[in-house]
Amino acid sequence: MTERTTRDGRPRTVLLRRGEIHTPADPFATAMAVTGDRVAWVGAESAADALAPAADEVVDLDGALVTPAFTDAHVHTTATGLALTGLDLSPARSAGEALALVRAHTAGRPGGGALVGHGWDSSLWPEDRPPARAELDAAAGGRPLYLSRVDAHSALATTALLDLVPGVTALPGYHPTGPLTSDAHHAVRAAADAALAPAERRAAQRAALGRAASLGIAAVHECAGPEISSEADFAALLGLAAAGEGPLVFGYWAGLVTSAKEAAEVRELGAAGAAGDLFVDGSLGSHTAHLHHPYADAPHTGTAHLTAEDVAAHVAACTEAGLQAGFHAIGDAALSAVTDGVHAAAGHLGAARVRALRHRVEHAEMLTADTVAAFADLGLVASVQPAFDAAWGGRDGMYARRLGPGRAATLNPFAALSRAGVPLAFGSDAPVTPLDPWGALRAAAFHRTEEHRIPVRAAFAAHTRGGWRAVGRDDAGVLAPGAPAHYAVWETGRLVVQAPDDRVARWSTDPRSGTPGLPDLTPGAPLPRCLRTVVDGRIVYDRLNE
């Protein structure tokens, strides 16, 4: 990690030159100077010649692209690290393969400690069912084992883990042999989290932040809460990030706030807001997203965790305290509850006060024209995950099976949100979908439903500036003099301008337009490779000279 100051204590100046600088300050810039933790200058090679003698370091980019670093606006850091370092069931293509992965993982970790895994998706398996509890008990050798589904809204647990949760069989969402949902799932997840050793937790968090840095991500929004992880996990992650080893972490705590005292308690945890995965509903994959009309493949409308009245009370209390609020909402009924509730709070406190806090909604998948308009009117940030459409969209995808093709085609309407002026912040929801910012841009620009596609430039802004604006920072996410020095260096092919409307693309690539290009994200084209990631002027990942 390179220091930002010289030995005599003055801010260190790094001059990068002979590359492509993605900046609004100069569409033809090839060089950039960083002093301390700020961008000092961007421009052309002729000016770089004059700056070079005074620089403490000159970096020859050799044609590499420099962009603002990415922000991932929705991450579960410890769970992501555990998937990276532990039991990842996403490769399983049958219940038998999942059980084989469990057996191999268990054999590699002798002893009696709890085991944690993630990523199974039985909707893709020929059996169309997950392993039964007895099968898991045998595969895990009788040890406590927690396996979250790919969407993290249901899970499998062995008998030994259930035995650690007194009264679990009486909780809503308990199933004697199959996946657990609702309160039963939350209780078992808490038991699994409590069983993690501190060293294992720290290793997982470091692995996740290291992976983020290697992908050009300078900041992540941790979405934690009492039904997702624990205060101890949250504090450990914020402490690790504060040491400055990797990307910045903005923590959200999903605690329901109804008073100034509860708002203060959220702040005392170090949280940026009482937001993130404060569940209004669940997920489509687990049949727990709350719908106005029943699922196409189940005779119910999912699960409602909060009402519009609950939403209104939370938003009002947070707004009074000057604290950002937010919710997890996926189904159309859940999103109606959110917008109705925020409207009610705005009616009580005044719309300007509510808009000023930039309250946010995570996922926001099943939007209608009315709820999109409400987002715009209320200044709600849409924290969305384009990889969801890539994974589950299309006529034959999970969304179509759950909702039918007609309703499925309305999901993740990024173009409608963008046209309405709704602030977009892109993320992954890792480990639900992997940390993969360029892949997310590709998914948004080449959405499976053509009418929902947005230009790559708009997607790039949502994955860079959008994440900063979602935490109230309007100065970051762009390379311009005075901006924070969060940037990434990329090895990539030709730079182009891609937009759903070919007329726009043709004009934008004309030199007269002065539109800076970005890597070609056409499906099948190789994605850029990160060579260096810099956070606040510090190198947190470096392969530039290898």
Coordinates of C-alpha atoms in Angstrom, one line a residue:
M1 CA 0.0 0.0 0.0
T2 CA 1.6 3.3 -1.2
E3 CA 1.5 6.2 1.3
R4 CA 0.0 9.5 0.3
T5 CA 2.7 11.6 1.9
T6 CA 6.5 11.9 1.5
R7 CA 9.0 11.3 4.3
D8 CA 9.0 15.0 5.1
G9 CA 5.2 15.0 5.5
R10 CA 4.1 16.8 2.4
P11 CA 1.4 15.4 0.1
R12 CA 2.9 13.0 -2.5
T13 CA 2.2 13.7 -6.2
V14 CA 1.8 10.9 -8.7
L15 CA 1.6 11.7 -12.4
L16 CA 0.0 9.1 -14.6
R17 CA 0.5 9.6 -18.3
R18 CA 0.3 8.1 -21.8
G19 CA -3.1 6.5 -21.2
E20 CA -6.8 7.2 -21.6
I21 CA -8.4 9.2 -18.7
H22 CA -12.1 8.9 -18.4
T23 CA -13.0 12.4 -17.2
P24 CA -15.6 15.1 -17.8
A25 CA -12.9 17.7 -17.5
D26 CA -11.3 16.8 -20.9
P27 CA -12.7 14.1 -23.2
F28 CA -9.2 13.7 -24.8
A29 CA -7.2 13.6 -21.6
T30 CA -4.2 11.2 -21.5
A31 CA -2.7 12.2 -18.2
M32 CA -3.7 12.8 -14.6
A33 CA -1.9 14.1 -11.5
V34 CA -2.9 13.1 -8.0
T35 CA -1.6 14.9 -4.9
G36 CA -2.3 13.3 -1.6
D37 CA -5.8 12.0 -1.6
R38 CA -7.2 14.3 -4.3
V39 CA -7.1 14.5 -8.1
A40 CA -5.0 17.6 -8.8
W41 CA -5.1 17.9 -12.6
V42 CA -6.2 16.1 -15.8
G43 CA -5.1 17.0 -19.3
A44 CA -2.9 16.3 -22.3
E45 CA 0.7 15.0 -22.7
S46 CA 2.1 18.5 -23.5
A47 CA 1.1 19.7 -20.1
A48 CA 2.3 16.5 -18.5
D49 CA 5.8 17.2 -19.7
A50 CA 5.8 20.4 -17.6
L51 CA 4.5 18.6 -14.5
A52 CA 6.8 15.6 -14.6
P53 CA 9.9 17.1 -13.0
A54 CA 8.0 18.1 -9.8
A55 CA 6.2 14.7 -9.5
D56 CA 7.3 12.2 -6.8
E57 CA 6.4 9.4 -9.1
V58 CA 5.6 9.2 -12.8
V59 CA 3.5 6.2 -14.0
D60 CA 3.7 5.2 -17.6
L61 CA 0.2 3.9 -18.4
D62 CA 1.3 2.4 -21.7
G63 CA -2.2 3.0 -23.2
A64 CA -4.2 1.7 -20.2
L65 CA -7.5 3.2 -19.3
V66 CA -8.0 5.1 -16.1
T67 CA -11.6 5.5 -14.7
P68 CA -13.2 6.4 -11.5
A69 CA -13.2 3.3 -9.3
F70 CA -16.5 1.5 -8.9
T71 CA -18.8 1.5 -5.9
D72 CA -20.9 -1.6 -5.1
A73 CA -24.0 -0.3 -3.5
H74 CA -25.2 -3.6 -1.9
V75 CA -22.9 -6.2 -0.4
H76 CA -23.0 -8.7 2.4
T77 CA -19.2 -8.7 3.1
T78 CA -18.8 -11.6 5.5
A79 CA -21.1 -13.9 3.5
T80 CA -19.3 -13.0 0.3
G81 CA -16.0 -13.9 1.9
L82 CA -17.3 -17.2 3.2
A83 CA -18.5 -18.0 -0.3
L84 CA -15.1 -17.2 -1.6
T85 CA -13.1 -19.1 1.1
G86 CA -15.6 -21.8 2.1
L87 CA -18.5 -23.8 0.8
D88 CA -19.9 -22.4 -2.5
L89 CA -22.8 -24.4 -3.8
S90 CA -23.3 -22.3 -7.0
P91 CA -21.5 -24.9 -9.2
A92 CA -23.9 -27.7 -8.1
R93 CA -26.2 -28.8 -10.9
S94 CA -28.2 -31.4 -8.9
A95 CA -29.0 -32.3 -5.3
G96 CA -26.4 -35.1 -5.5
E97 CA -23.7 -32.6 -6.6
A98 CA -24.7 -30.3 -3.7
L99 CA -24.4 -33.2 -1.2
A100 CA -21.0 -34.1 -2.7
L101 CA -19.7 -30.6 -2.2
V102 CA -20.9 -30.6 1.4
R103 CA -19.1 -33.9 2.1
A104 CA -15.9 -32.6 0.6
H105 CA -16.1 -29.4 2.5
T106 CA -16.8 -31.2 5.8
A107 CA -13.9 -33.6 5.2
G108 CA -11.5 -30.7 4.7
R109 CA -12.5 -29.1 8.0
P110 CA -12.1 -31.7 10.8
G111 CA -13.5 -30.9 14.2
G112 CA -17.0 -30.1 15.5
G113 CA -17.4 -26.5 14.5
A114 CA -20.3 -25.1 12.5
L115 CA -20.1 -25.0 8.7
V116 CA -21.6 -22.3 6.5
G117 CA -22.3 -22.4 2.8
H118 CA -24.2 -20.5 0.1
G119 CA -25.5 -20.5 -3.4
W120 CA -27.7 -23.6 -4.0
D121 CA -30.6 -23.1 -6.5
S122 CA -32.8 -26.2 -6.8
S123 CA -34.9 -24.5 -9.5
L124 CA -32.0 -25.3 -11.9
W125 CA -31.8 -29.0 -10.8
P126 CA -33.5 -32.0 -12.5
E127 CA -35.0 -33.0 -9.1
D128 CA -36.4 -29.5 -8.6
R129 CA -35.9 -29.9 -4.9
P130 CA -33.1 -29.3 -2.4
P131 CA -31.5 -32.0 -0.3
A132 CA -33.7 -33.2 2.6
R133 CA -32.5 -32.6 6.1
A134 CA -31.6 -36.3 6.7
E135 CA -29.4 -36.2 3.6
L136 CA -27.6 -33.1 4.8
D137 CA -27.2 -34.5 8.3
A138 CA -25.4 -37.5 6.8
A139 CA -23.3 -35.4 4.4
A140 CA -22.2 -33.1 7.2
G141 CA -21.4 -35.9 9.6
G142 CA -23.9 -34.6 12.2
R143 CA -22.3 -31.2 12.4
P144 CA -24.1 -27.8 12.5
L145 CA -24.5 -26.7 8.9
Y146 CA -26.2 -23.6 7.4
L147 CA -26.8 -23.4 3.6
S148 CA -28.4 -20.2 2.3
R149 CA -30.2 -20.3 -1.0
V150 CA -28.8 -18.2 -3.9
D151 CA -31.1 -15.3 -3.0
A152 CA -30.3 -15.6 0.7
H153 CA -34.0 -15.5 1.6
S154 CA -34.3 -19.2 2.6
A155 CA -31.9 -21.8 3.9
L156 CA -31.3 -25.4 4.7
A157 CA -30.0 -26.4 8.1
T158 CA -28.9 -29.6 9.7
T159 CA -30.5 -31.0 12.8
A160 CA -27.4 -30.1 14.8
L161 CA -27.8 -26.4 13.9
L162 CA -31.5 -26.5 14.6
D163 CA -30.7 -27.9 18.1
L164 CA -28.9 -24.6 18.8
V165 CA -32.1 -22.6 18.3
P166 CA -34.6 -23.4 21.1
G167 CA -38.2 -23.0 20.0
V168 CA -37.3 -22.9 16.3
T169 CA -40.0 -25.4 15.3
A170 CA -42.7 -23.0 16.5
L171 CA -41.4 -20.0 14.5
P172 CA -43.1 -18.9 11.3
G173 CA -41.3 -20.3 8.2
Y174 CA -40.2 -23.5 9.9
H175 CA -40.4 -26.6 7.8
P176 CA -39.6 -30.1 9.2
T177 CA -37.5 -31.3 6.2
G178 CA -37.2 -28.5 3.6
P179 CA -36.0 -24.9 3.4
L180 CA -36.6 -22.5 6.2
T181 CA -38.0 -19.0 5.6
S182 CA -39.1 -16.0 7.6
D183 CA -38.5 -15.9 11.3
A184 CA -37.2 -19.5 11.4
H185 CA -34.6 -18.7 8.8
H186 CA -33.5 -15.5 10.6
A187 CA -33.1 -17.4 13.9
V188 CA -31.0 -20.1 12.3
R189 CA -28.9 -17.6 10.4
A190 CA -28.2 -15.8 13.7
A191 CA -27.1 -19.1 15.3
A192 CA -24.8 -19.8 12.3
D193 CA -23.3 -16.3 12.6
A194 CA -22.7 -16.7 16.3
A195 CA -20.8 -19.9 15.7
L196 CA -18.2 -18.3 13.5
A197 CA -14.8 -18.0 15.0
P198 CA -13.4 -14.4 15.0
A199 CA -10.4 -15.5 12.9
E200 CA -12.7 -17.1 10.4
R201 CA -14.9 -14.0 10.2
R202 CA -11.9 -11.7 9.7
A203 CA -10.5 -13.9 7.0
A204 CA -13.8 -13.9 5.2
Q205 CA -14.1 -10.1 5.4
R206 CA -10.5 -9.7 4.1
A207 CA -11.2 -12.1 1.3
A208 CA -14.3 -10.2 0.2
L209 CA -12.7 -6.8 0.4
G210 CA -9.6 -8.1 -1.4
R211 CA -11.7 -9.4 -4.2
A212 CA -13.5 -6.1 -4.5
A213 CA -10.2 -4.2 -4.7
S214 CA -9.0 -6.6 -7.5
L215 CA -12.1 -5.7 -9.5
G216 CA -11.6 -1.9 -9.3
I217 CA -14.1 -1.3 -6.5
A218 CA -13.1 1.5 -4.1
A219 CA -16.2 1.4 -1.8
V220 CA -18.9 -1.0 -0.8
H221 CA -22.2 -0.5 1.0
E222 CA -22.5 -3.2 3.6
C223 CA -26.2 -4.1 4.1
A224 CA -26.3 -5.6 7.6
G225 CA -29.0 -5.8 10.3
P226 CA -30.4 -7.9 13.1
E227 CA -32.1 -10.3 10.7
I228 CA -29.0 -10.7 8.5
S229 CA -25.9 -10.8 10.6
S230 CA -25.0 -9.3 14.0
E231 CA -23.7 -6.2 15.6
A232 CA -20.4 -8.0 16.3
D233 CA -20.0 -8.8 12.6
F234 CA -20.9 -5.2 11.6
A235 CA -18.4 -3.7 14.1
A236 CA -15.6 -6.1 13.1
L237 CA -16.1 -5.1 9.4
L238 CA -16.2 -1.4 10.0
G239 CA -13.1 -1.7 12.2
L240 CA -11.2 -3.7 9.5
A241 CA -12.1 -1.1 6.8
A242 CA -11.1 1.8 9.1
A243 CA -7.6 0.3 9.1
G244 CA -7.3 1.4 5.5
E245 CA -6.2 -1.9 4.0
G246 CA -8.8 -2.0 1.2
P247 CA -12.0 -0.5 -0.1
L248 CA -14.0 1.9 2.0
V249 CA -17.1 0.4 3.7
F250 CA -20.3 2.4 4.3
G251 CA -22.4 0.3 6.7
Y252 CA -26.2 0.3 6.7
W253 CA -28.0 -1.2 9.6
A254 CA -31.5 -2.5 8.9
G255 CA -33.1 -1.7 12.2
L256 CA -36.6 -0.4 12.3
V257 CA -36.6 3.1 13.8
T258 CA -39.6 4.7 15.5
S259 CA -37.9 7.2 17.9
A260 CA -35.0 9.5 18.2
K261 CA -33.5 7.1 20.7
E262 CA -33.5 4.2 18.2
A263 CA -32.1 6.5 15.5
A264 CA -29.2 7.4 17.9
E265 CA -28.6 3.7 18.5
V266 CA -28.2 3.1 14.8
R267 CA -25.7 6.0 14.6
E268 CA -23.7 4.6 17.6
L269 CA -23.2 1.4 15.6
G270 CA -21.3 3.5 13.0
A271 CA -24.0 3.1 10.4
A272 CA -24.6 5.5 7.5
G273 CA -28.3 4.9 7.8
A274 CA -31.2 2.7 9.0
A275 CA -31.5 1.2 5.7
G276 CA -30.3 -1.7 3.5
D277 CA -32.1 -4.9 4.0
L278 CA -34.9 -3.7 6.2
F279 CA -37.3 -6.3 4.8
V280 CA -40.7 -5.2 3.5
D281 CA -40.8 -8.6 1.7
G282 CA -38.6 -11.4 0.7
S283 CA -37.5 -12.7 -2.8
L284 CA -39.0 -14.1 -5.9
G285 CA -36.8 -17.2 -5.9
S286 CA -38.0 -18.2 -2.5
H287 CA -41.7 -17.3 -3.2
T288 CA -41.5 -14.7 -0.4
A289 CA -41.6 -11.4 -2.4
H290 CA -44.9 -9.7 -1.7
L291 CA -47.2 -9.5 -4.8
H292 CA -50.5 -7.9 -5.6
H293 CA -51.6 -11.1 -7.4
P294 CA -50.5 -14.8 -6.8
Y295 CA -47.4 -16.4 -8.2
A296 CA -47.7 -18.2 -11.4
D297 CA -46.3 -21.4 -9.8
A298 CA -47.6 -21.0 -6.2
P299 CA -51.1 -20.3 -4.8
H300 CA -50.2 -17.3 -2.7
T301 CA -48.9 -13.7 -2.9
G302 CA -45.7 -14.1 -0.8
T303 CA -44.8 -12.5 2.5
A304 CA -45.3 -9.0 3.8
H305 CA -43.0 -8.0 6.7
L306 CA -43.8 -4.3 6.9
T307 CA -47.0 -2.3 6.1
A308 CA -47.2 1.2 4.6
E309 CA -47.8 2.4 8.2
D310 CA -44.6 0.8 9.3
V311 CA -42.7 2.4 6.4
A312 CA -44.2 5.8 7.2
A313 CA -43.2 5.6 10.8
H314 CA -39.7 4.6 10.0
V315 CA -39.2 7.3 7.4
A316 CA -40.7 10.0 9.6
A317 CA -38.5 9.1 12.6
C318 CA -35.3 8.8 10.5
T319 CA -36.1 12.1 8.7
E320 CA -36.7 13.9 12.0
A321 CA -33.3 12.6 13.2
G322 CA -31.5 13.5 9.9
L323 CA -30.8 9.8 9.3
Q324 CA -31.1 8.1 5.9
A325 CA -33.8 5.5 5.8
G326 CA -34.3 2.6 3.4
F327 CA -35.9 -0.7 2.7
H328 CA -35.6 -4.0 0.9
A329 CA -38.6 -4.3 -1.5
I330 CA -38.9 -6.6 -4.5
G331 CA -42.6 -7.4 -5.2
D332 CA -45.1 -4.9 -6.6
A333 CA -47.2 -5.0 -3.4
A334 CA -44.1 -4.4 -1.3
L335 CA -43.1 -1.5 -3.5
S336 CA -46.6 0.0 -3.2
A337 CA -46.3 -0.2 0.6
V338 CA -42.9 1.6 0.4
T339 CA -44.1 4.5 -1.8
D340 CA -47.4 4.8 0.1
G341 CA -45.5 4.9 3.3
V342 CA -43.0 7.5 2.2
H343 CA -45.8 9.6 0.7
A344 CA -47.5 9.6 4.1
A345 CA -44.2 10.7 5.8
A346 CA -43.7 13.4 3.2
G347 CA -47.3 14.6 3.8
H348 CA -46.5 14.9 7.5
L349 CA -43.0 16.4 7.4
G350 CA -43.0 18.1 4.0
A351 CA -41.7 16.6 0.8
A352 CA -38.5 18.7 0.8
R353 CA -37.3 17.3 4.1
V354 CA -37.9 13.7 3.0
R355 CA -36.2 14.2 -0.4
A356 CA -33.2 15.8 1.3
L357 CA -32.2 12.6 3.1
R358 CA -32.1 10.5 -0.2
H359 CA -33.9 7.6 1.4
R360 CA -33.2 4.4 -0.6
V361 CA -34.9 1.2 -1.8
E362 CA -32.9 -1.9 -2.4
H363 CA -33.7 -4.1 -5.4
A364 CA -36.9 -2.4 -6.5
E365 CA -37.5 -5.0 -9.1
M366 CA -41.3 -5.2 -9.7
L367 CA -42.0 -1.5 -10.4
T368 CA -45.0 -0.1 -12.2
A369 CA -45.3 3.3 -13.9
D370 CA -47.0 4.6 -10.7
T371 CA -44.2 3.4 -8.4
V372 CA -41.5 4.7 -10.8
A373 CA -43.2 8.1 -10.7
A374 CA -43.4 8.0 -6.9
F375 CA -39.7 7.2 -6.7
A376 CA -39.0 10.3 -8.8
D377 CA -41.4 12.5 -6.8
L378 CA -40.0 11.4 -3.4
G379 CA -36.3 11.5 -4.4
L380 CA -35.9 7.8 -3.6
V381 CA -32.6 6.2 -4.6
A382 CA -33.0 2.9 -6.5
S383 CA -30.2 0.6 -5.3
V384 CA -30.5 -2.1 -8.0
Q385 CA -28.6 -5.1 -9.3
P386 CA -28.4 -5.6 -13.1
A387 CA -26.9 -9.1 -12.7
F388 CA -30.3 -10.3 -11.4
D389 CA -31.8 -9.9 -14.9
A390 CA -28.8 -11.6 -16.4
A391 CA -29.2 -14.5 -14.0
W392 CA -32.9 -14.9 -13.8
G393 CA -34.5 -12.8 -16.6
G394 CA -35.7 -13.9 -20.1
R395 CA -38.6 -15.9 -21.3
D396 CA -37.2 -19.2 -19.8
G397 CA -35.7 -17.8 -16.6
M398 CA -36.7 -18.0 -13.0
Y399 CA -38.7 -14.8 -13.1
A400 CA -40.9 -16.1 -15.9
R401 CA -41.5 -19.4 -14.0
R402 CA -42.5 -17.5 -10.8
L403 CA -44.6 -14.7 -12.4
G404 CA -45.4 -15.8 -16.0
P405 CA -43.7 -14.1 -19.0
G406 CA -45.9 -11.0 -19.0
R407 CA -45.1 -9.9 -15.4
A408 CA -41.6 -11.1 -15.7
A409 CA -40.9 -8.8 -18.6
T410 CA -41.7 -5.7 -16.4
L411 CA -38.9 -6.4 -13.9
N412 CA -35.8 -4.2 -13.4
P413 CA -37.0 -1.3 -15.7
F414 CA -33.7 0.6 -15.6
A415 CA -34.6 2.8 -18.7
A416 CA -37.9 3.9 -17.1
L417 CA -36.2 4.8 -13.9
S418 CA -33.5 6.7 -15.7
R419 CA -36.0 8.6 -17.9
A420 CA -38.0 9.6 -14.8
G421 CA -34.8 11.0 -13.1
V422 CA -34.7 8.4 -10.4
P423 CA -31.1 8.2 -8.9
L424 CA -29.6 4.8 -9.7
A425 CA -26.9 3.1 -7.6
F426 CA -25.7 -0.2 -9.0
G427 CA -24.5 -3.2 -6.8
S428 CA -24.3 -6.9 -6.8
D429 CA -26.0 -8.1 -3.6
A430 CA -22.9 -10.3 -3.3
P431 CA -22.9 -13.2 -2.6
V432 CA -26.3 -13.5 -4.3
T433 CA -24.6 -12.5 -7.5
P434 CA -20.8 -12.1 -7.7
L435 CA -18.8 -8.9 -7.4
D436 CA -18.5 -8.0 -11.0
P437 CA -19.0 -4.3 -11.9
W438 CA -18.2 -4.5 -15.7
G439 CA -20.5 -7.5 -15.9
A440 CA -23.2 -5.5 -14.2
L441 CA -22.8 -2.7 -16.8
R442 CA -23.1 -5.3 -19.5
A443 CA -26.3 -6.7 -17.9
A444 CA -27.8 -3.2 -17.8
A445 CA -26.9 -2.3 -21.3
F446 CA -28.0 -5.6 -22.8
H447 CA -31.0 -6.2 -20.5
R448 CA -32.9 -9.3 -21.5
T449 CA -35.9 -7.1 -22.0
E450 CA -34.8 -4.6 -24.7
E451 CA -37.0 -1.7 -23.5
H452 CA -35.3 -1.7 -20.1
R453 CA -31.8 -1.2 -21.5
I454 CA -29.7 1.9 -20.8
P455 CA -26.5 3.3 -22.4
V456 CA -23.2 2.0 -21.0
R457 CA -22.4 5.5 -20.0
A458 CA -25.5 5.8 -17.8
A459 CA -24.8 2.4 -16.3
F460 CA -21.2 3.4 -15.6
A461 CA -22.4 6.5 -13.8
A462 CA -24.8 4.4 -11.7
H463 CA -21.9 2.1 -10.7
T464 CA -19.5 5.0 -9.9
R465 CA -21.1 8.4 -9.0
G466 CA -24.5 6.7 -8.2
G467 CA -23.1 4.8 -5.2
W468 CA -21.5 8.0 -3.8
R469 CA -24.6 10.0 -4.3
A470 CA -26.5 7.3 -2.4
V471 CA -24.4 8.1 0.7
G472 CA -24.8 11.8 0.3
R473 CA -21.4 12.4 -1.4
D474 CA -21.6 14.4 -4.6
D475 CA -17.9 15.1 -5.0
A476 CA -16.8 11.5 -5.6
G477 CA -17.1 9.0 -8.4
V478 CA -15.6 11.3 -11.1
L479 CA -12.0 12.2 -12.1
A480 CA -11.8 16.0 -12.0
P481 CA -9.6 18.4 -10.1
G482 CA -10.5 18.5 -6.4
A483 CA -12.3 15.1 -6.5
P484 CA -11.2 12.3 -4.1
A485 CA -8.6 10.1 -5.7
H486 CA -10.6 6.9 -6.1
Y487 CA -9.6 5.4 -9.4
A488 CA -8.8 2.2 -11.2
V489 CA -6.4 1.4 -14.1
W490 CA -7.6 -1.1 -16.7
E491 CA -6.2 -3.2 -19.5
T492 CA -8.8 -3.2 -22.1
G493 CA -9.5 -3.2 -25.8
R494 CA -10.9 -0.4 -28.0
L495 CA -13.1 2.3 -26.4
V496 CA -16.5 2.8 -27.8
V497 CA -19.8 4.5 -27.0
Q498 CA -22.7 2.0 -26.7
A499 CA -26.3 3.0 -26.4
P500 CA -29.6 1.2 -27.2
D501 CA -30.4 3.8 -29.9
D502 CA -27.8 3.3 -32.7
R503 CA -28.3 6.9 -33.8
V504 CA -27.0 8.1 -30.4
A505 CA -24.1 5.7 -30.6
R506 CA -23.0 6.9 -34.0
W507 CA -23.1 10.5 -33.1
S508 CA -21.3 9.9 -29.8
T509 CA -18.4 8.3 -31.4
D510 CA -17.9 11.2 -33.8
P511 CA -14.9 13.2 -32.5
R512 CA -16.9 16.4 -32.7
S513 CA -19.2 15.1 -29.9
G514 CA -16.4 15.0 -27.3
T515 CA -17.9 11.9 -25.7
P516 CA -15.4 9.8 -23.8
G517 CA -15.5 6.1 -24.7
L518 CA -15.7 3.1 -22.5
P519 CA -14.7 -0.6 -23.1
D520 CA -16.8 -2.6 -25.5
L521 CA -19.2 -4.6 -23.4
T522 CA -20.9 -6.5 -26.2
P523 CA -21.8 -10.0 -24.9
G524 CA -18.9 -12.3 -25.6
A525 CA -16.3 -9.5 -25.7
P526 CA -13.6 -9.8 -23.0
L527 CA -14.2 -7.6 -20.0
P528 CA -11.4 -5.2 -18.8
R529 CA -8.8 -6.5 -16.4
C530 CA -8.0 -4.4 -13.4
L531 CA -4.3 -3.4 -13.1
R532 CA -4.5 -1.1 -10.1
T533 CA -7.1 0.2 -7.7
V534 CA -6.5 3.4 -5.6
V535 CA -8.6 4.6 -2.7
D536 CA -8.1 8.1 -1.3
G537 CA -4.7 8.1 -3.1
R538 CA -3.6 4.8 -1.6
I539 CA -2.9 1.7 -3.8
V540 CA -5.1 -1.2 -2.4
Y541 CA -4.6 -3.5 -5.4
D542 CA -1.7 -3.5 -7.9
R543 CA -0.8 -5.6 -10.9
L544 CA 0.3 -2.6 -13.0
N545 CA 4.0 -3.5 -13.2
E546 CA 3.6 -7.3 -13.5

